[in-house]
mmCIF file of C-alpha atoms in Angstrom:
data_model
loop_
_atom_site.group_PDB
_atom_site.id
_atom_site.type_symbol
_atom_site.label_atom_id
_atom_site.label_comp_id
_atom_site.label_asym_id
_atom_site.label_seq_id
_atom_site.Cartn_x
_atom_site.Cartn_y
_atom_site.Cartn_z
ATOM 1 C CA MET S 569 -54.340 -212.596 -39.988
ATOM 2 C CA SER S 570 -57.794 -213.643 -41.172
ATOM 3 C CA ASP S 571 -58.928 -214.559 -37.657
ATOM 4 C CA VAL S 572 -57.915 -211.212 -36.122
ATOM 5 C CA LYS S 573 -61.080 -209.668 -34.739
ATOM 6 C CA THR S 574 -59.846 -206.726 -32.710
ATOM 7 C CA LEU S 575 -56.990 -204.301 -33.226
ATOM 8 C CA THR S 576 -55.411 -201.512 -31.199
ATOM 9 C CA SER S 577 -54.079 -198.432 -32.942
ATOM 10 C CA GLY S 578 -51.086 -196.252 -32.248
ATOM 11 C CA VAL S 579 -51.418 -192.981 -30.344
ATOM 12 C CA ILE S 580 -51.834 -189.406 -31.531
ATOM 13 C CA ALA S 581 -51.353 -186.771 -28.825
ATOM 14 C CA LEU S 582 -53.504 -183.658 -29.165
ATOM 15 C CA ASP S 583 -51.628 -180.417 -28.647
ATOM 16 C CA ALA S 584 -53.001 -176.889 -28.496
ATOM 17 C CA GLU S 585 -51.345 -175.875 -31.765
ATOM 18 C CA ALA S 586 -52.964 -178.672 -33.740
ATOM 19 C CA ILE S 587 -56.382 -178.014 -32.177
ATOM 20 C CA LYS S 588 -56.205 -174.283 -32.931
ATOM 21 C CA ALA S 589 -54.829 -174.821 -36.440
ATOM 22 C CA PHE S 590 -57.663 -177.166 -37.353
ATOM 23 C CA ALA S 591 -60.255 -174.908 -35.761
ATOM 24 C CA SER S 592 -59.033 -171.765 -37.492
ATOM 25 C CA LEU S 593 -59.531 -173.480 -40.851
ATOM 26 C CA PHE S 594 -62.664 -175.507 -40.202
ATOM 27 C CA ASP S 595 -64.386 -174.806 -36.891
ATOM 28 C CA PRO S 596 -63.617 -171.264 -35.694
ATOM 29 C CA GLN S 597 -65.574 -171.293 -32.435
ATOM 30 C CA PRO S 598 -64.153 -169.885 -29.188
ATOM 31 C CA TYR S 599 -63.829 -173.184 -27.295
ATOM 32 C CA HIS S 600 -61.591 -174.585 -30.065
ATOM 33 C CA LEU S 601 -59.483 -171.433 -30.573
ATOM 34 C CA ASP S 602 -58.884 -169.616 -27.310
ATOM 35 C CA GLN S 603 -57.790 -171.085 -23.995
ATOM 36 C CA GLN S 604 -59.514 -168.513 -21.811
ATOM 37 C CA ALA S 605 -62.779 -168.572 -23.708
ATOM 38 C CA ALA S 606 -62.657 -172.371 -23.660
ATOM 39 C CA ASP S 607 -62.134 -172.458 -19.885
ATOM 40 C CA ASN S 608 -65.359 -170.459 -19.494
ATOM 41 C CA SER S 609 -67.358 -172.475 -22.038
ATOM 42 C CA ILE S 610 -69.653 -175.455 -21.512
ATOM 43 C CA PHE S 611 -66.682 -177.700 -22.340
ATOM 44 C CA GLY S 612 -64.495 -176.261 -19.573
ATOM 45 C CA GLY S 613 -61.247 -176.293 -21.549
ATOM 46 C CA LEU S 614 -59.647 -176.044 -24.963
ATOM 47 C CA CYS S 615 -60.913 -179.025 -26.935
ATOM 48 C CA ALA S 616 -60.677 -180.320 -30.478
ATOM 49 C CA SER S 617 -63.343 -179.892 -33.105
ATOM 50 C CA GLY S 618 -65.435 -183.041 -33.358
ATOM 51 C CA TRP S 619 -64.470 -183.224 -37.023
ATOM 52 C CA GLN S 620 -60.787 -183.305 -36.124
ATOM 53 C CA VAL S 621 -61.548 -186.243 -33.837
ATOM 54 C CA ALA S 622 -63.553 -187.901 -36.620
ATOM 55 C CA ALA S 623 -60.749 -187.533 -39.147
ATOM 56 C CA LEU S 624 -58.216 -188.839 -36.628
ATOM 57 C CA SER S 625 -60.487 -191.825 -35.923
ATOM 58 C CA SER S 626 -60.256 -192.866 -39.558
ATOM 59 C CA ARG S 627 -56.508 -192.286 -39.637
ATOM 60 C CA LEU S 628 -55.916 -194.367 -36.505
ATOM 61 C CA ALA S 629 -58.169 -197.156 -37.787
ATOM 62 C CA GLY S 630 -56.521 -197.115 -41.214
ATOM 63 C CA GLU S 631 -53.048 -197.355 -39.738
ATOM 64 C CA ALA S 632 -54.086 -200.230 -37.480
ATOM 65 C CA LEU S 633 -55.541 -202.154 -40.433
ATOM 66 C CA ARG S 634 -52.344 -201.638 -42.423
ATOM 67 C CA GLU S 635 -50.297 -202.840 -39.450
ATOM 68 C CA ALA S 636 -52.420 -205.984 -39.510
ATOM 69 C CA GLY S 637 -51.677 -206.514 -43.192
ATOM 70 C CA MET S 638 -54.865 -205.110 -44.715
ATOM 71 C CA THR S 639 -54.416 -202.330 -47.275
ATOM 72 C CA TYR S 640 -56.833 -199.706 -45.975
ATOM 73 C CA ILE S 641 -57.742 -197.127 -48.616
ATOM 74 C CA THR S 642 -60.454 -194.932 -47.175
ATOM 75 C CA THR S 643 -63.595 -194.747 -45.069
ATOM 76 C CA THR S 644 -66.610 -195.040 -47.367
ATOM 77 C CA HIS S 645 -69.676 -194.948 -45.115
ATOM 78 C CA VAL S 646 -70.478 -194.100 -41.506
ATOM 79 C CA ASP S 647 -73.584 -195.688 -40.022
ATOM 80 C CA SER S 648 -73.165 -193.619 -36.888
ATOM 81 C CA MET S 649 -70.590 -191.622 -35.040
ATOM 82 C CA ARG S 650 -71.146 -190.414 -31.498
ATOM 83 C CA TRP S 651 -69.027 -187.843 -29.737
ATOM 84 C CA LEU S 652 -69.084 -188.983 -26.113
ATOM 85 C CA ARG S 653 -66.899 -186.355 -24.419
ATOM 86 C CA PRO S 654 -64.631 -183.477 -25.453
ATOM 87 C CA SER S 655 -61.054 -184.219 -26.531
ATOM 88 C CA PHE S 656 -58.787 -181.861 -24.608
ATOM 89 C CA VAL S 657 -55.208 -180.674 -25.031
ATOM 90 C CA GLY S 658 -52.923 -183.450 -23.852
ATOM 91 C CA ASP S 659 -55.312 -186.296 -24.634
ATOM 92 C CA GLU S 660 -53.482 -189.215 -26.213
ATOM 93 C CA LEU S 661 -56.013 -190.499 -28.681
ATOM 94 C CA MET S 662 -55.952 -194.170 -29.562
ATOM 95 C CA ALA S 663 -58.501 -196.437 -31.202
ATOM 96 C CA ARG S 664 -59.800 -199.904 -30.469
ATOM 97 C CA ILE S 665 -61.126 -201.491 -33.616
ATOM 98 C CA SER S 666 -63.492 -204.442 -33.933
ATOM 99 C CA LEU S 667 -63.587 -206.083 -37.337
ATOM 100 C CA GLY S 668 -67.037 -207.018 -38.576
ATOM 101 C CA GLU S 669 -68.157 -208.514 -41.852
ATOM 102 C CA GLN S 670 -66.137 -208.254 -45.022
ATOM 103 C CA SER S 671 -68.062 -208.192 -48.283
ATOM 104 C CA PRO S 672 -66.879 -208.138 -51.897
ATOM 105 C CA GLY S 673 -67.025 -204.948 -53.914
ATOM 106 C CA GLY S 674 -68.235 -201.518 -52.802
ATOM 107 C CA PRO S 675 -67.963 -197.905 -53.926
ATOM 108 C CA VAL S 676 -64.168 -197.942 -54.328
ATOM 109 C CA PRO S 677 -62.671 -199.637 -57.420
ATOM 110 C CA ASP S 678 -60.629 -202.810 -56.809
ATOM 111 C CA ALA S 679 -61.527 -202.966 -53.129
ATOM 112 C CA HIS S 680 -63.532 -204.979 -50.621
ATOM 113 C CA THR S 681 -65.802 -203.463 -48.005
ATOM 114 C CA GLN S 682 -64.906 -204.065 -44.349
ATOM 115 C CA ASP S 683 -67.269 -203.242 -41.484
ATOM 116 C CA LEU S 684 -65.618 -201.716 -38.407
ATOM 117 C CA THR S 685 -66.519 -200.492 -34.962
ATOM 118 C CA VAL S 686 -63.974 -197.898 -33.859
ATOM 119 C CA THR S 687 -63.832 -196.670 -30.268
ATOM 120 C CA VAL S 688 -61.490 -193.744 -29.683
ATOM 121 C CA GLU S 689 -60.144 -193.249 -26.159
ATOM 122 C CA ASP S 690 -58.375 -190.305 -24.564
ATOM 123 C CA GLY S 691 -55.372 -192.143 -23.120
ATOM 124 C CA ALA S 692 -56.917 -192.311 -19.643
ATOM 125 C CA GLY S 693 -59.392 -195.028 -20.562
ATOM 126 C CA HIS S 694 -62.343 -192.768 -21.342
ATOM 127 C CA PRO S 695 -64.078 -193.294 -24.678
ATOM 128 C CA VAL S 696 -64.371 -189.974 -26.531
ATOM 129 C CA ALA S 697 -66.010 -191.164 -29.745
ATOM 130 C CA GLU S 698 -67.524 -194.288 -31.218
ATOM 131 C CA MET S 699 -67.931 -194.910 -34.928
ATOM 132 C CA GLN S 700 -69.681 -197.706 -36.820
ATOM 133 C CA CYS S 701 -68.374 -197.552 -40.362
ATOM 134 C CA GLN S 702 -67.385 -199.273 -43.547
ATOM 135 C CA VAL S 703 -63.976 -198.926 -45.110
ATOM 136 C CA ALA S 704 -62.472 -199.931 -48.433
ATOM 137 C CA VAL S 705 -59.600 -202.425 -48.294
ATOM 138 C CA ALA S 706 -57.622 -203.135 -51.460
ATOM 139 C CA VAL S 707 -58.054 -206.471 -53.169
ATOM 140 C CA GLU S 708 -54.681 -208.250 -53.139
ATOM 141 C CA GLY S 709 -52.585 -207.378 -56.178
ATOM 142 C CA SER S 710 -54.642 -204.390 -57.269
ATOM 143 C CA MET Z 1018 -86.543 -159.590 -34.040
ATOM 144 C CA SER Z 1019 -83.869 -161.686 -32.469
ATOM 145 C CA ASP Z 1020 -85.471 -164.878 -33.743
ATOM 146 C CA LEU Z 1021 -84.329 -163.964 -37.242
ATOM 147 C CA TYR Z 1022 -80.843 -164.926 -36.164
ATOM 148 C CA LEU Z 1023 -80.240 -168.626 -36.685
ATOM 149 C CA ARG Z 1024 -77.680 -168.904 -33.938
ATOM 150 C CA ASN Z 1025 -79.870 -167.074 -31.495
ATOM 151 C CA ARG Z 1026 -83.006 -169.189 -31.641
ATOM 152 C CA TRP Z 1027 -84.391 -171.389 -28.917
ATOM 153 C CA PHE Z 1028 -84.986 -175.048 -29.672
ATOM 154 C CA GLU Z 1029 -88.717 -174.335 -29.848
ATOM 155 C CA ASP Z 1030 -88.197 -171.692 -32.563
ATOM 156 C CA ILE Z 1031 -86.457 -174.016 -35.029
ATOM 157 C CA PRO Z 1032 -89.008 -175.298 -37.557
ATOM 158 C CA VAL Z 1033 -88.876 -178.803 -38.997
ATOM 159 C CA GLY Z 1034 -88.654 -178.463 -42.770
ATOM 160 C CA GLU Z 1035 -86.475 -175.358 -42.728
ATOM 161 C CA PHE Z 1036 -84.024 -175.565 -45.625
ATOM 162 C CA HIS Z 1037 -80.889 -173.535 -46.307
ATOM 163 C CA VAL Z 1038 -78.269 -173.434 -49.040
ATOM 164 C CA PHE Z 1039 -75.564 -172.168 -46.758
ATOM 165 C CA GLY Z 1040 -72.196 -172.080 -48.502
ATOM 166 C CA SER Z 1041 -69.902 -173.106 -51.326
ATOM 167 C CA HIS Z 1042 -66.227 -173.909 -51.508
ATOM 168 C CA THR Z 1043 -63.793 -174.666 -54.332
ATOM 169 C CA PHE Z 1044 -61.222 -177.242 -53.220
ATOM 170 C CA SER Z 1045 -57.640 -176.588 -54.319
ATOM 171 C CA GLU Z 1046 -55.042 -179.284 -54.793
ATOM 172 C CA LEU Z 1047 -52.856 -177.645 -52.144
ATOM 173 C CA GLU Z 1048 -55.467 -177.677 -49.398
ATOM 174 C CA MET Z 1049 -56.500 -181.235 -50.287
ATOM 175 C CA VAL Z 1050 -52.885 -182.383 -49.903
ATOM 176 C CA GLU Z 1051 -52.407 -180.478 -46.651
ATOM 177 C CA PHE Z 1052 -55.515 -182.022 -45.101
ATOM 178 C CA ALA Z 1053 -54.622 -185.498 -46.313
ATOM 179 C CA ARG Z 1054 -51.073 -185.363 -44.951
ATOM 180 C CA GLN Z 1055 -52.544 -185.045 -41.477
ATOM 181 C CA PHE Z 1056 -55.586 -187.257 -41.689
ATOM 182 C CA ALA Z 1057 -55.538 -189.526 -44.763
ATOM 183 C CA PRO Z 1058 -51.921 -189.993 -45.800
ATOM 184 C CA GLY Z 1059 -52.600 -192.499 -48.598
ATOM 185 C CA PRO Z 1060 -51.198 -191.433 -51.987
ATOM 186 C CA GLU Z 1061 -54.676 -191.187 -53.552
ATOM 187 C CA PHE Z 1062 -55.279 -188.190 -51.247
ATOM 188 C CA ALA Z 1063 -51.836 -186.809 -50.412
ATOM 189 C CA ASP Z 1064 -49.629 -187.276 -53.487
ATOM 190 C CA PRO Z 1065 -50.863 -185.680 -56.742
ATOM 191 C CA GLU Z 1066 -48.133 -187.308 -58.859
ATOM 192 C CA ALA Z 1067 -48.624 -190.827 -57.563
ATOM 193 C CA ALA Z 1068 -52.411 -190.464 -57.581
ATOM 194 C CA ARG Z 1069 -52.481 -190.198 -61.389
ATOM 195 C CA SER Z 1070 -51.685 -193.864 -61.807
ATOM 196 C CA LEU Z 1071 -53.893 -195.022 -58.925
ATOM 197 C CA ARG Z 1072 -57.526 -196.072 -58.746
ATOM 198 C CA TRP Z 1073 -59.193 -192.702 -59.285
ATOM 199 C CA GLY Z 1074 -56.795 -191.518 -62.016
ATOM 200 C CA GLY Z 1075 -55.860 -188.398 -60.074
ATOM 201 C CA LEU Z 1076 -55.915 -186.792 -56.670
ATOM 202 C CA VAL Z 1077 -59.217 -186.877 -54.758
ATOM 203 C CA ALA Z 1078 -60.273 -185.091 -51.580
ATOM 204 C CA SER Z 1079 -60.115 -187.162 -48.407
ATOM 205 C CA PRO Z 1080 -63.617 -187.783 -47.107
ATOM 206 C CA TRP Z 1081 -63.444 -185.961 -43.777
ATOM 207 C CA HIS Z 1082 -62.120 -182.856 -45.530
ATOM 208 C CA LEU Z 1083 -65.549 -182.442 -47.135
ATOM 209 C CA CYS Z 1084 -67.193 -182.697 -43.703
ATOM 210 C CA ALA Z 1085 -64.711 -180.299 -42.094
ATOM 211 C CA MET Z 1086 -65.543 -177.742 -44.776
ATOM 212 C CA TRP Z 1087 -69.256 -178.325 -44.057
ATOM 213 C CA MET Z 1088 -68.509 -177.215 -40.487
ATOM 214 C CA ARG Z 1089 -66.644 -174.104 -41.636
ATOM 215 C CA LYS Z 1090 -69.433 -173.072 -43.964
ATOM 216 C CA MET Z 1091 -71.986 -173.655 -41.207
ATOM 217 C CA VAL Z 1092 -70.052 -171.558 -38.689
ATOM 218 C CA ASP Z 1093 -69.629 -168.734 -41.230
ATOM 219 C CA TYR Z 1094 -73.311 -168.822 -42.108
ATOM 220 C CA MET Z 1095 -74.398 -168.713 -38.481
ATOM 221 C CA GLU Z 1096 -72.017 -165.827 -37.802
ATOM 222 C CA VAL Z 1097 -73.490 -163.772 -40.642
ATOM 223 C CA TYR Z 1098 -76.973 -164.312 -39.341
ATOM 224 C CA ALA Z 1099 -75.814 -163.526 -35.823
ATOM 225 C CA GLN Z 1100 -74.191 -160.208 -36.687
ATOM 226 C CA GLY Z 1101 -74.915 -157.669 -34.023
ATOM 227 C CA VAL Z 1102 -76.159 -160.251 -31.574
ATOM 228 C CA ASN Z 1103 -74.485 -159.939 -28.185
ATOM 229 C CA ASP Z 1104 -73.483 -163.552 -27.716
ATOM 230 C CA GLY Z 1105 -76.898 -165.075 -28.010
ATOM 231 C CA ARG Z 1106 -75.425 -168.426 -28.919
ATOM 232 C CA ARG Z 1107 -77.974 -171.114 -28.244
ATOM 233 C CA ASN Z 1108 -76.598 -173.819 -30.487
ATOM 234 C CA GLY Z 1109 -74.672 -176.426 -28.587
ATOM 235 C CA ALA Z 1110 -72.397 -179.228 -29.587
ATOM 236 C CA GLY Z 1111 -72.993 -181.860 -32.192
ATOM 237 C CA VAL Z 1112 -73.621 -185.179 -30.483
ATOM 238 C CA ALA Z 1113 -73.914 -187.748 -33.280
ATOM 239 C CA ILE Z 1114 -73.954 -188.259 -37.009
ATOM 240 C CA HIS Z 1115 -75.857 -190.881 -38.962
ATOM 241 C CA ASP Z 1116 -75.803 -192.416 -42.449
ATOM 242 C CA LEU Z 1117 -72.806 -190.541 -43.779
ATOM 243 C CA ASP Z 1118 -71.994 -191.329 -47.407
ATOM 244 C CA TRP Z 1119 -69.377 -189.995 -49.777
ATOM 245 C CA LEU Z 1120 -70.923 -190.606 -53.174
ATOM 246 C CA GLU Z 1121 -68.482 -189.331 -55.809
ATOM 247 C CA PRO Z 1122 -64.814 -188.347 -55.828
ATOM 248 C CA VAL Z 1123 -64.097 -184.626 -55.371
ATOM 249 C CA ARG Z 1124 -61.119 -183.463 -57.412
ATOM 250 C CA PRO Z 1125 -58.999 -180.294 -57.400
ATOM 251 C CA GLY Z 1126 -61.034 -177.342 -58.651
ATOM 252 C CA HIS Z 1127 -64.389 -178.904 -57.831
ATOM 253 C CA THR Z 1128 -66.866 -176.608 -56.117
ATOM 254 C CA LEU Z 1129 -69.220 -178.014 -53.493
ATOM 255 C CA THR Z 1130 -72.419 -176.302 -52.422
ATOM 256 C CA TYR Z 1131 -73.759 -177.297 -49.008
ATOM 257 C CA THR Z 1132 -77.387 -177.541 -47.915
ATOM 258 C CA TYR Z 1133 -79.196 -178.496 -44.736
ATOM 259 C CA GLU Z 1134 -82.771 -179.267 -43.830
ATOM 260 C CA ILE Z 1135 -84.172 -179.627 -40.334
ATOM 261 C CA ILE Z 1136 -85.814 -183.070 -40.391
ATOM 262 C CA SER Z 1137 -86.809 -183.768 -36.785
ATOM 263 C CA LYS Z 1138 -86.718 -182.567 -33.206
ATOM 264 C CA SER Z 1139 -86.468 -185.008 -30.338
ATOM 265 C CA ASP Z 1140 -88.627 -184.841 -27.206
ATOM 266 C CA LYS Z 1141 -85.584 -185.789 -25.165
ATOM 267 C CA VAL Z 1142 -84.212 -183.153 -22.785
ATOM 268 C CA VAL Z 1143 -80.425 -183.270 -22.306
ATOM 269 C CA ARG Z 1144 -78.936 -181.978 -19.048
ATOM 270 C CA ASP Z 1145 -82.114 -180.070 -18.153
ATOM 271 C CA ARG Z 1146 -81.798 -177.415 -20.861
ATOM 272 C CA TRP Z 1147 -80.901 -178.802 -24.278
ATOM 273 C CA GLY Z 1148 -83.072 -180.212 -27.027
ATOM 274 C CA VAL Z 1149 -81.805 -182.298 -29.938
ATOM 275 C CA VAL Z 1150 -82.342 -181.136 -33.530
ATOM 276 C CA ARG Z 1151 -81.625 -183.465 -36.434
ATOM 277 C CA SER Z 1152 -80.755 -182.116 -39.869
ATOM 278 C CA ARG Z 1153 -80.018 -183.724 -43.222
ATOM 279 C CA ASN Z 1154 -76.951 -182.222 -44.829
ATOM 280 C CA GLU Z 1155 -75.886 -182.620 -48.421
ATOM 281 C CA ALA Z 1156 -73.222 -181.267 -50.755
ATOM 282 C CA PHE Z 1157 -73.479 -181.044 -54.519
ATOM 283 C CA ASN Z 1158 -70.656 -180.526 -56.990
ATOM 284 C CA GLN Z 1159 -70.580 -178.064 -59.878
ATOM 285 C CA TYR Z 1160 -72.365 -180.611 -62.101
ATOM 286 C CA GLY Z 1161 -75.252 -180.829 -59.656
ATOM 287 C CA ASN Z 1162 -74.293 -184.328 -58.512
ATOM 288 C CA LYS Z 1163 -74.695 -185.162 -54.851
ATOM 289 C CA VAL Z 1164 -71.284 -186.026 -53.411
ATOM 290 C CA LEU Z 1165 -71.918 -186.033 -49.649
ATOM 291 C CA THR Z 1166 -74.888 -186.737 -47.401
ATOM 292 C CA PHE Z 1167 -75.292 -187.197 -43.655
ATOM 293 C CA GLU Z 1168 -77.605 -186.486 -40.753
ATOM 294 C CA ILE Z 1169 -76.396 -184.787 -37.597
ATOM 295 C CA ASP Z 1170 -77.889 -184.317 -34.144
ATOM 296 C CA ILE Z 1171 -77.070 -180.947 -32.618
ATOM 297 C CA LEU Z 1172 -78.039 -179.584 -29.214
ATOM 298 C CA ALA Z 1173 -80.170 -176.439 -29.093
ATOM 299 C CA GLU Z 1174 -81.041 -174.662 -25.877
ATOM 300 C CA ARG Z 1175 -84.661 -174.929 -24.778
ATOM 301 C CA GLY Z 1176 -86.581 -171.764 -23.974
ATOM 302 C CA GLU Z 1177 -87.688 -170.932 -20.450
ATOM 303 C CA SER Z 1178 -91.242 -171.847 -21.286
ATOM 304 C CA ALA Z 1179 -90.169 -175.462 -21.962
#
């Protein structure tokens, strides 16, 4: 486990209901709420709020770390996150995760800090977002 | 004067140093749990009972929830300023965020107040018509403690004189 350097997450498919539900609470702009308005927008189709993609990036990365035997707790810091293209209805989001340095301690009690690079793809091989971040991973037995 | 409307301004009209306190929100336990079930299903964020005996001694808001609410408050604020404007939307998409930190746990009943300051404008021209505006965004809890900070680059349409 300790020499694992890259991980691949599971898949979360974006559907119109989830995109609209998130947008109505957090990002009520026409291209996230209404198919017709979205078709005529600069994005050219109904697409997810960038913050929905960001939150899903952390979820996918966290699940992949847990699959690999590391007890992911939360994302604690983001050096940068770039939205590279819109995430449309039907995209099957998955993340490729590169593990960087691990350092003791951090802002979360009883946890180490793990550096990650997370690239989220749309299911057709296109990267939609890239995040450099730090996450908290539980110290064994805590 | 249409340039009073934040959403309706050209890139050139947005002044570096502009500062706004643009919204507040009180986070309920229910909405924290609902967000976490979708995006941060760990018990610290999604299970109020279990969270009591875990590392923060009670439920805390999942980090992206605080950012999602930033977006909602920003959209609402822009809409208020844009009232009566016949779709003069000149703000484009966010393209990147930088140096995002969650500094203190946010618990049920906590009220966050969000601020932004325009800190720089890039000379870069994106797809012939967009400029890039960078702002520093922060949220403070009801004790005045900073709990969230990040910078974001957002596209703004350049005027015809550009």
